[in-house]
Amino acid sequence: MYGKKNKPDLPLDCEEGGRGLQEYLDGTLDKPESLRFFLHLRECTDCQGEHDRLQGLFRMLESLPDHEVPADFDRAVLDSVPYAAYQAMEPLRRDRVPVYLEEAFLPRFVRARLTRLVGFGIAAVAAALALRGDGSALLPVLIVTGLLPEVVVRLQGLGRRALETTRRAES
Amino acid sequence: MFDRHQDLKTIRRCKRGEEAAFAEILGRYRGAIYNLCYRMTHNSEDARDLGQEVFIKVFSLLDRFDENYAFSSWLFRIGTNHCIDHLRRNRLRFLSLDGGVGPDGEEYEFQLPDSGPTPDTVLQRKEALERLEEVISELPPHYKAITLLRHDQQLSYEEIAEILQLPLGTVKARIHRARNQIQQMLAARSYDI
């Protein structure tokens, strides 16, 4: 009648049934538990009666009539909106990027063209030595460290451009 | 129930100061918020004032709205808290099931009318809903709010937990207790719904 996985382990007693009836009606019990309730309710007229009463209450609670909103409701709200303030704030909001994407987030010396050029030079020399077969373990470290300022600055720029593109698409 | 993506697009237009976008949000949520306020206060004038105050507050605080959450959750949180604050400020006294102690210190019991069934089913149903609204209006504010969010707005336990910023277990327990209290209040008044 039901799968092995959903087979209820133990029959339910009325005390347990009373405690979990709301969850059963809410549909928040897992399948085997729900099945135990279903089987118990089929057999027990007392619990079935309680189930029906509670279900009736749920239905009534969900069918409370809507009250009509007064006709003048919107005017007071819409008159109070600070449209001008939002419009004035818009340019500031549009340009805002996360702190880690702002140029100033990186120290000035990392952003400096000289640092990036020197770093690039060191990385290039280290790479050339590595290609010639110099086996020093320091070379990979020099390559990575040398490229780091350039890579970080470029990634930040890419992040800013990606954000701008996304915002344009969304608006 | 509410379209989170659509709301976000409209909120971004609101943040640009587009008047039509504010009207759109109002059109989408006006009924839900007004009815929440009405059922919390059981008074149409209070409901109108509170509902308008909720929207005025929300519309002036849009920059504080965290776009990682649903706008509807944020709106209902502000609405629910506003109503609860209002009820507390006005020190409404909530009726106990059995009665209470009067100003002169004398104990009293409620004299509740015993309404028998009428032959007209439609009328019966209307009366039952009125009784239920009356009972809901007398629940303590936090039970009232949670019942309305669950049954009137038909939100999930998880959504209610997000709105009220409560643990899921607390939400479940409160809803269960609120329903039990409604049943007890209905029974105490011999209201058969």
Coordinates of C-alpha atoms in Angstrom, one line a residue:
Chain A
M1 CA 0.0 0.0 0.0
Y2 CA 2.9 2.4 0.7
G3 CA 6.6 2.3 0.1
K4 CA 9.0 0.8 2.5
K5 CA 10.5 4.2 3.2
N6 CA 7.2 5.7 4.2
K7 CA 6.0 2.8 6.3
P8 CA 5.0 4.1 9.7
D9 CA 7.0 2.5 12.5
L10 CA 4.5 2.7 15.4
P11 CA 0.8 3.4 15.6
L12 CA -0.1 6.8 16.9
D13 CA -1.9 7.3 20.2
C14 CA -4.6 9.9 20.9
E15 CA -2.3 12.0 23.1
E16 CA 0.4 12.2 20.5
G17 CA -2.3 12.8 17.9
G18 CA -3.7 15.8 19.8
R19 CA -0.2 17.3 20.1
G20 CA 0.7 17.1 16.5
L21 CA -2.6 17.7 14.8
Q22 CA -1.9 21.4 14.0
E23 CA 1.4 20.4 12.3
Y24 CA -0.5 17.6 10.4
L25 CA -3.0 20.2 9.1
D26 CA -0.2 22.7 8.4
G27 CA 1.4 20.1 6.2
T28 CA 4.7 20.5 8.0
L29 CA 5.1 16.8 9.1
D30 CA 7.4 14.5 7.1
K31 CA 5.8 11.8 5.0
P32 CA 6.0 8.8 7.4
E33 CA 4.7 11.0 10.3
S34 CA 1.9 12.3 8.2
L35 CA 1.0 8.8 7.3
R36 CA 0.8 7.8 11.0
F37 CA -1.6 10.6 11.6
F38 CA -3.7 9.7 8.6
L39 CA -4.0 6.1 9.7
H40 CA -4.8 7.1 13.3
L41 CA -7.5 9.6 12.2
R42 CA -9.1 6.9 10.0
E43 CA -9.6 4.7 13.1
C44 CA -10.2 7.2 15.9
T45 CA -13.5 9.1 15.8
D46 CA -12.5 11.4 18.7
C47 CA -9.4 12.6 17.0
Q48 CA -11.2 12.8 13.7
G49 CA -13.7 15.1 15.4
E50 CA -10.9 17.3 16.7
H51 CA -9.3 17.2 13.3
D52 CA -12.6 18.4 11.7
R53 CA -13.1 21.2 14.2
L54 CA -9.5 22.5 13.7
Q55 CA -9.8 22.2 10.0
G56 CA -13.0 24.2 10.1
L57 CA -11.2 26.9 12.1
F58 CA -8.3 27.0 9.6
R59 CA -10.8 27.4 6.7
M60 CA -12.6 30.2 8.5
L61 CA -9.4 31.9 9.3
E62 CA -8.4 31.8 5.7
S63 CA -11.7 33.1 4.4
L64 CA -12.0 36.2 6.6
P65 CA -13.5 38.9 4.3
D66 CA -11.3 41.7 3.0
H67 CA -12.3 45.1 4.2
E68 CA -12.4 47.8 1.6
V69 CA -9.6 50.3 1.7
P70 CA -10.8 53.9 2.2
A71 CA -10.8 55.9 -1.0
D72 CA -8.6 58.6 0.4
F73 CA -5.9 56.2 1.5
D74 CA -3.4 56.8 -1.2
R75 CA -3.4 60.5 -1.3
A76 CA -1.9 61.2 2.1
V77 CA 0.8 58.5 1.4
L78 CA 1.8 59.7 -2.0
D79 CA 1.8 63.3 -1.0
S80 CA 4.4 62.6 1.7
V81 CA 6.9 60.8 -0.4
P82 CA 10.2 62.7 -0.6
Y83 CA 10.5 62.4 -4.4
A84 CA 12.9 65.3 -4.8
A85 CA 15.2 63.8 -2.2
Y86 CA 15.3 60.4 -4.0
Q87 CA 15.9 62.1 -7.3
A88 CA 18.7 64.2 -5.8
M89 CA 20.3 61.1 -4.3
E90 CA 20.1 59.1 -7.5
P91 CA 23.5 60.2 -9.0
L92 CA 25.2 59.4 -5.8
R93 CA 23.6 56.0 -5.5
R94 CA 24.3 55.1 -9.1
D95 CA 28.1 55.7 -8.8
R96 CA 28.4 53.9 -5.5
V97 CA 30.5 50.7 -5.7
P98 CA 31.4 48.3 -2.9
V99 CA 34.4 49.5 -0.9
Y100 CA 36.7 46.8 -2.1
L101 CA 36.1 47.9 -5.7
E102 CA 37.0 51.5 -5.0
E103 CA 40.5 52.6 -6.2
A104 CA 41.3 54.0 -2.8
F105 CA 40.8 50.6 -1.2
L106 CA 44.3 49.6 -2.5
P107 CA 47.3 51.4 -1.0
R108 CA 48.7 54.2 -3.2
F109 CA 52.1 52.4 -3.7
V110 CA 50.3 49.3 -5.0
R111 CA 48.4 51.4 -7.5
A112 CA 51.5 53.4 -8.6
R113 CA 52.5 52.8 -12.1
L114 CA 56.2 52.6 -11.0
T115 CA 55.4 49.7 -8.6
R116 CA 53.5 47.8 -11.2
L117 CA 56.2 48.3 -13.8
V118 CA 59.0 47.2 -11.4
G119 CA 56.9 44.3 -10.2
F120 CA 56.3 43.3 -13.8
G121 CA 60.0 43.5 -14.6
I122 CA 61.0 41.4 -11.6
A123 CA 58.4 38.8 -12.6
A124 CA 59.7 38.8 -16.2
V125 CA 63.3 38.3 -15.2
A126 CA 62.3 35.6 -12.7
A127 CA 60.3 33.8 -15.4
A128 CA 63.2 34.0 -17.9
L129 CA 65.6 32.5 -15.3
A130 CA 63.1 29.7 -14.6
L131 CA 62.8 29.0 -18.3
R132 CA 66.6 28.8 -18.6
G133 CA 66.5 26.0 -16.0
D134 CA 67.6 27.9 -12.9
G135 CA 66.1 25.7 -10.2
S136 CA 65.9 28.2 -7.4
A137 CA 62.7 27.8 -5.3
L138 CA 62.5 31.6 -4.9
L139 CA 61.7 32.2 -8.6
P140 CA 57.9 31.2 -8.5
V141 CA 57.5 33.4 -5.4
L142 CA 59.2 36.3 -7.3
I143 CA 56.9 35.8 -10.3
V144 CA 53.8 35.8 -8.2
T145 CA 54.8 38.7 -6.1
G146 CA 56.0 40.7 -9.1
L147 CA 52.7 40.3 -10.9
L148 CA 50.5 40.8 -7.9
P149 CA 50.1 44.7 -8.0
E150 CA 49.2 44.6 -11.7
V151 CA 46.8 41.7 -11.3
V152 CA 45.0 43.2 -8.3
V153 CA 44.6 46.6 -10.0
R154 CA 43.3 45.0 -13.2
L155 CA 40.8 42.7 -11.3
Q156 CA 39.5 45.7 -9.4
G157 CA 38.9 47.5 -12.7
L158 CA 37.2 44.5 -14.2
G159 CA 34.9 44.2 -11.1
R160 CA 33.9 47.9 -11.5
R161 CA 33.1 47.5 -15.2
A162 CA 31.1 44.3 -14.6
L163 CA 29.1 46.0 -11.9
E164 CA 28.4 49.0 -14.2
T165 CA 27.3 46.6 -17.0
T166 CA 25.0 44.7 -14.6
R167 CA 23.4 47.9 -13.3
R168 CA 22.8 49.2 -16.8
A169 CA 21.2 45.9 -17.7
E170 CA 19.0 45.9 -14.6
S171 CA 17.8 49.5 -15.2
Chain B
M1 CA 2.4 35.0 -3.1
F2 CA 4.2 38.3 -3.7
D3 CA 6.6 38.6 -6.7
R4 CA 10.0 39.3 -5.1
H5 CA 11.8 40.1 -8.4
Q6 CA 9.0 42.4 -9.6
D7 CA 9.1 44.2 -6.2
L8 CA 12.8 44.7 -6.4
K9 CA 12.6 46.3 -9.9
T10 CA 9.8 48.6 -8.7
I11 CA 11.8 49.5 -5.5
R12 CA 14.8 50.5 -7.6
R13 CA 12.5 52.8 -9.7
C14 CA 11.2 54.2 -6.4
K15 CA 14.8 55.0 -5.4
R16 CA 15.2 57.0 -8.6
G17 CA 12.2 59.1 -7.4
E18 CA 9.7 57.8 -10.0
E19 CA 6.2 58.7 -8.7
A20 CA 4.5 56.0 -10.6
A21 CA 6.6 53.3 -8.9
F22 CA 5.4 54.4 -5.4
A23 CA 1.9 54.2 -6.7
E24 CA 2.6 50.7 -8.0
I25 CA 3.9 49.5 -4.7
L26 CA 0.9 51.0 -2.9
G27 CA -1.5 49.3 -5.3
R28 CA 0.2 46.0 -4.8
Y29 CA 0.2 46.1 -1.0
R30 CA -2.4 48.6 0.1
G31 CA -5.1 45.9 0.7
A32 CA -2.9 43.5 2.6
I33 CA -1.5 46.2 4.9
Y34 CA -4.9 47.9 5.5
N35 CA -6.5 44.6 6.3
L36 CA -3.6 43.6 8.6
C37 CA -4.1 46.9 10.4
Y38 CA -7.8 46.5 10.5
R39 CA -7.7 43.1 12.0
M40 CA -5.1 44.1 14.5
T41 CA -7.1 47.1 15.7
H42 CA -10.7 46.2 14.7
N43 CA -11.3 49.8 13.9
S44 CA -11.4 51.3 10.4
E45 CA -10.1 54.7 11.3
D46 CA -7.1 53.3 13.2
A47 CA -6.5 50.9 10.3
R48 CA -6.5 53.8 7.8
D49 CA -4.1 55.9 9.9
L50 CA -1.8 53.0 10.8
G51 CA -1.8 51.7 7.2
Q52 CA -0.9 55.2 5.9
E53 CA 1.8 55.6 8.5
V54 CA 3.3 52.2 7.6
F55 CA 3.6 53.2 3.9
I56 CA 4.9 56.7 4.7
K57 CA 7.6 55.1 6.9
V58 CA 8.5 52.5 4.4
F59 CA 8.6 55.1 1.5
S60 CA 10.9 57.4 3.5
L61 CA 13.3 54.5 4.5
L62 CA 13.8 52.8 1.2
D63 CA 17.5 53.4 1.3
R64 CA 17.7 51.2 4.4
F65 CA 15.9 48.3 2.7
D66 CA 18.3 45.4 2.3
E67 CA 17.8 43.9 -1.2
N68 CA 19.0 40.5 0.0
Y69 CA 15.5 40.1 1.7
A70 CA 12.0 40.2 0.2
F71 CA 10.5 43.6 0.2
S72 CA 7.2 42.1 1.3
S73 CA 8.8 40.7 4.5
W74 CA 10.3 44.1 5.3
L75 CA 7.0 45.8 4.7
F76 CA 5.0 43.3 6.8
R77 CA 7.6 43.5 9.6
I78 CA 7.2 47.3 9.7
G79 CA 3.4 46.9 9.5
T80 CA 3.2 44.3 12.3
N81 CA 5.6 46.2 14.6
H82 CA 3.7 49.4 14.0
C83 CA 0.4 47.9 14.9
I84 CA 1.8 46.1 18.0
D85 CA 3.4 49.4 19.1
H86 CA 0.1 51.2 18.6
L87 CA -1.8 48.6 20.7
R88 CA 0.7 48.8 23.4
R89 CA 0.8 52.6 23.4
N90 CA -2.9 52.7 23.7
R91 CA -2.7 50.2 26.6
L92 CA -5.6 48.1 25.3
R93 CA -6.6 45.6 27.8
F94 CA -7.2 42.2 26.5
L95 CA -10.0 40.1 27.7
S96 CA -9.2 37.0 29.6
L97 CA -11.2 33.9 28.9
D98 CA -13.1 34.0 32.1
G99 CA -13.4 37.6 33.0
G100 CA -11.3 39.8 35.2
V101 CA -11.2 42.3 38.0
G102 CA -13.1 45.5 37.7
P103 CA -11.8 48.9 38.7
D104 CA -13.5 48.5 42.1
G105 CA -11.6 45.2 42.7
E106 CA -14.7 43.1 42.3
E107 CA -14.4 40.1 40.1
Y108 CA -16.7 39.8 37.1
E109 CA -17.6 37.4 34.4
F110 CA -18.4 38.1 30.8
Q111 CA -22.1 37.8 29.9
L112 CA -21.9 36.5 26.4
P113 CA -24.9 36.2 24.1
D114 CA -25.7 32.7 23.1
S115 CA -26.4 32.9 19.4
G116 CA -28.2 29.9 18.1
P117 CA -28.0 28.7 14.5
T118 CA -30.1 30.5 11.9
P119 CA -31.7 28.7 9.0
D120 CA -29.9 30.8 6.4
T121 CA -26.5 29.3 5.8
V122 CA -25.0 32.4 4.2
L123 CA -26.1 34.5 7.1
Q124 CA -24.7 31.8 9.5
R125 CA -21.4 31.9 7.8
K126 CA -21.3 35.7 7.8
E127 CA -22.0 35.7 11.5
A128 CA -19.4 33.0 12.2
L129 CA -16.8 35.1 10.4
E130 CA -17.8 38.2 12.4
R131 CA -17.5 36.2 15.6
L132 CA -14.1 35.0 14.6
E133 CA -12.9 38.5 13.7
E134 CA -14.2 39.6 17.1
V135 CA -12.2 36.9 18.8
I136 CA -9.1 37.6 16.8
S137 CA -9.3 41.3 17.7
E138 CA -9.2 40.3 21.4
L139 CA -6.0 38.2 21.1
P140 CA -2.8 39.6 22.6
P141 CA -1.0 41.6 19.9
H142 CA 1.8 39.1 19.2
Y143 CA -0.7 36.2 18.8
K144 CA -2.9 38.3 16.7
A145 CA -0.1 39.3 14.3
I146 CA 1.2 35.8 13.9
T147 CA -2.3 34.4 13.3
L148 CA -3.0 37.0 10.6
L149 CA 0.4 36.5 8.9
R150 CA -0.2 32.8 8.8
H151 CA -3.8 32.5 7.9
D152 CA -4.8 35.9 6.4
Q153 CA -1.7 36.5 4.4
Q154 CA -1.0 32.7 4.1
L155 CA 2.7 33.1 4.6
S156 CA 4.9 30.1 5.5
Y157 CA 6.4 29.6 8.9
E158 CA 9.8 30.5 7.4
E159 CA 8.5 33.8 6.0
I160 CA 6.9 34.7 9.3
A161 CA 10.1 33.9 11.1
E162 CA 11.9 36.3 8.8
I163 CA 9.2 39.0 9.2
L164 CA 9.1 38.8 13.0
Q165 CA 12.8 38.0 13.3
L166 CA 12.0 35.0 15.5
P167 CA 13.4 31.5 15.5
L168 CA 11.3 29.0 13.5
G169 CA 10.5 27.0 16.6
T170 CA 9.1 30.1 18.4
V171 CA 7.0 30.9 15.4
K172 CA 5.5 27.4 15.4
A173 CA 4.9 27.4 19.1
R174 CA 3.2 30.8 19.0
I175 CA 0.9 29.9 16.1
H176 CA -0.1 26.7 17.9
R177 CA -0.8 28.6 21.1
A178 CA -2.7 31.4 19.3
R179 CA -4.9 28.8 17.6
N180 CA -5.6 27.1 20.9
Q181 CA -6.5 30.4 22.5
I182 CA -8.9 31.2 19.6
Q183 CA -10.6 27.8 20.1
Q184 CA -10.8 28.3 23.8
M185 CA -12.3 31.8 23.4
L186 CA -14.8 30.6 20.8
A187 CA -15.8 27.8 23.2
A188 CA -16.0 30.1 26.2
R189 CA -18.6 32.2 24.3
S190 CA -20.4 29.1 23.0
Y191 CA -19.6 30.4 19.5
D192 CA -19.8 27.5 17.1
I193 CA -18.1 28.2 13.9

